[in-house]
Amino acid sequence: TAAHVNAWKNRLGVDEIPANTALVDMGQSQSVYNKEQINSLCMLLENYVNSDGKIMSGMIEALGLTELITVTQTSLASFMADHANYTYEKNDMIAIPDGAGNYSLYIYKGGSKTAADNYIPTGLTNLTIAMVQGLQAALDGKMNKPAASGNYYARYFLGQVSWAAINPASGYLLFWNGNDFTGSRIYTDGTKFGIGTTAPAEMLHLSNGRIRSKAVVFDENTETLPYQITHSNRRYYGSDLTGAARMFMYRDYADYKALWEGFTDAQKNEIKTIANGGWTTNTMSVAIITPPIAAKQDTAQWFVMRGANLNLNPAGFAVYLVDAGGTEFQVPNSQVQLYTSGLDLSFWYNFKDLALGTYKVKLWNGAASYTTGASVTITLVSNVTPIDFSGMTWEKVSTTPAQVNNTINASGTTVSHYPNSGNAPYTEFETVVCAAKSGTIISDNENFYLKASVTVGSGRLTSWGNIIGVGLSSNPLTLVNSSQAFSKIKQNNDSSSMKYGWADMSSSLISGGFNIGQFQSIPYEVMIMRNQGIYTIIVSTGSVSATFVKSGSNGALSLLYYGFSAADIDGITPPTACTSSVSFIEGYKF
């Protein structure tokens, strides 16, 4: 087999130089070499020449040759004696002619140029220059050196070596652009690095640039510099232009809670509202519930609450009725009507299963709860009977009796007042100029609830007096107020032209009044309820209200209206613009 043949070849030393072989050099040196010397000093010709017997340039490069020196001396000794006439360096090849057109090749290994030991014979003799065709060009191409001093790198392409300068501006890191080494945008002053700047202020300084990274790992750092992000004690800090650092990551719940505790109430409410989908989380309030009574009957009964911040989040709210013992009864959300204004909220409830008594209303807006106060309640009674306003009669009086019909009109459930100089002179002072009283609508010892809607004209009121009053009375009708329950509109004494609604003639602006606007035709509501001799009077407009509670008679009552004087005190608004009216729109007995 081929394996057997190769094994015998290896055993017999086929293709090897026999041990008894000698190499006789008939050139100038005329030396004889044995096998060991041949292996040490000579090269196999077939490894270095082509099929034409010419030395291949690639093999010359493998020898590390740099230059071929052709001399005229015909022996190494004579060449060494005349070496000063030649320029050659370590590893250069010396070609010594024999006078017959052939050459012996030696490699100068460095050292003294007059010592024969420093010239290594290649073992190639009797060579013609033709046999090393292209040798000089190959050596020149391999060992070309730049003419000028500097920093270079060698470029090898298609067997040729060329040199390219490396000369970036001082301080810049090198950058390979695919063809050359050039200066990059990264600059260093020896201790700091800058990108886009030659004056780095930090270890790494980017001028007008951004960093994008999958992650950044921070070391512990307690320093505070302007515009800095640091990590310290499991917290991250960001500093402003003054270097003041603020936390933006908190290590635990207590840490985060401390942040919230530092906000003002207004800031807390604003954040809560945002977190609640834009629906209010501000402090809710309910000024009035109408009607304030309900019957223990198997029927749906509607109620309207007016106040502030009642625009609850539809996705998370609740309405409860709360009895005197604190037990809560939830009103199904499907029975609640929400309004975006935040001023109103309506709901209905069937009270048939609840015990008689007084119920507060509790609201939940998704973030906080609110329960109405003691004066804003729903009283559950056994039975409620609507007040019959049909066929109601009125008696009227005025300063000038002949002008009564030109000054005041009373019909059905409505009374209207028209300022009239023919009835009484216009004056700034508090003077009743007309009044109207209905027949008896409330009997002795009857509990009741009554609601009236009052409209005040857009004219300016007198600076001292009132323009309108509405209430209940059991006394004879005169131009002097003698009511049991009363509400009125009063002009502010400092002439700031603001209308005020307040409860009961005996209460003050401070305890029972509120601002309802300037020079506006404003409707407001008056609610009067009597329960076992206790009168509750509520005056409201929008989300603003005033409440007054007083004890009074349990006797029979009639509706009562008073009209006050008007005056042209600003020279702009005529007194005739100060018209007003009242309509009694709802009433129950219980």
PDB file of C-alpha atoms in Angstrom, residues 450-454 470 487 524-529 537-541:
ATOM      1  CA  LEU A 450     -90.275  75.425  51.958  1.00  0.00           C
ATOM      2  CA  LYS A 451     -88.073  76.543  49.073  1.00  0.00           C
ATOM      3  CA  ALA A 452     -88.236  79.857  47.209  1.00  0.00           C
ATOM      4  CA  SER A 453     -86.307  81.169  44.204  1.00  0.00           C
ATOM      5  CA  VAL A 454     -85.370  84.852  44.369  1.00  0.00           C
ATOM      6  CA  VAL A 470     -88.654  86.884  51.918  1.00  0.00           C
ATOM      7  CA  SER A 487     -83.920  86.226  54.432  1.00  0.00           C
ATOM      8  CA  TYR A 524     -80.560  82.623  44.713  1.00  0.00           C
ATOM      9  CA  GLU A 525     -82.552  80.176  46.785  1.00  0.00           C
ATOM     10  CA  VAL A 526     -84.045  80.456  50.232  1.00  0.00           C
ATOM     11  CA  MET A 527     -84.983  77.298  52.128  1.00  0.00           C
ATOM     12  CA  ILE A 528     -86.837  77.424  55.418  1.00  0.00           C
ATOM     13  CA  MET A 529     -87.577  74.332  57.476  1.00  0.00           C
ATOM     14  CA  ILE A 537     -82.851  79.006  57.169  1.00  0.00           C
ATOM     15  CA  ILE A 538     -80.455  78.429  54.262  1.00  0.00           C
ATOM     16  CA  VAL A 539     -79.587  81.030  51.630  1.00  0.00           C
ATOM     17  CA  SER A 540     -77.543  79.802  48.662  1.00  0.00           C
ATOM     18  CA  THR A 541     -76.375  80.618  45.175  1.00  0.00           C
TER      19      THR A 541
END
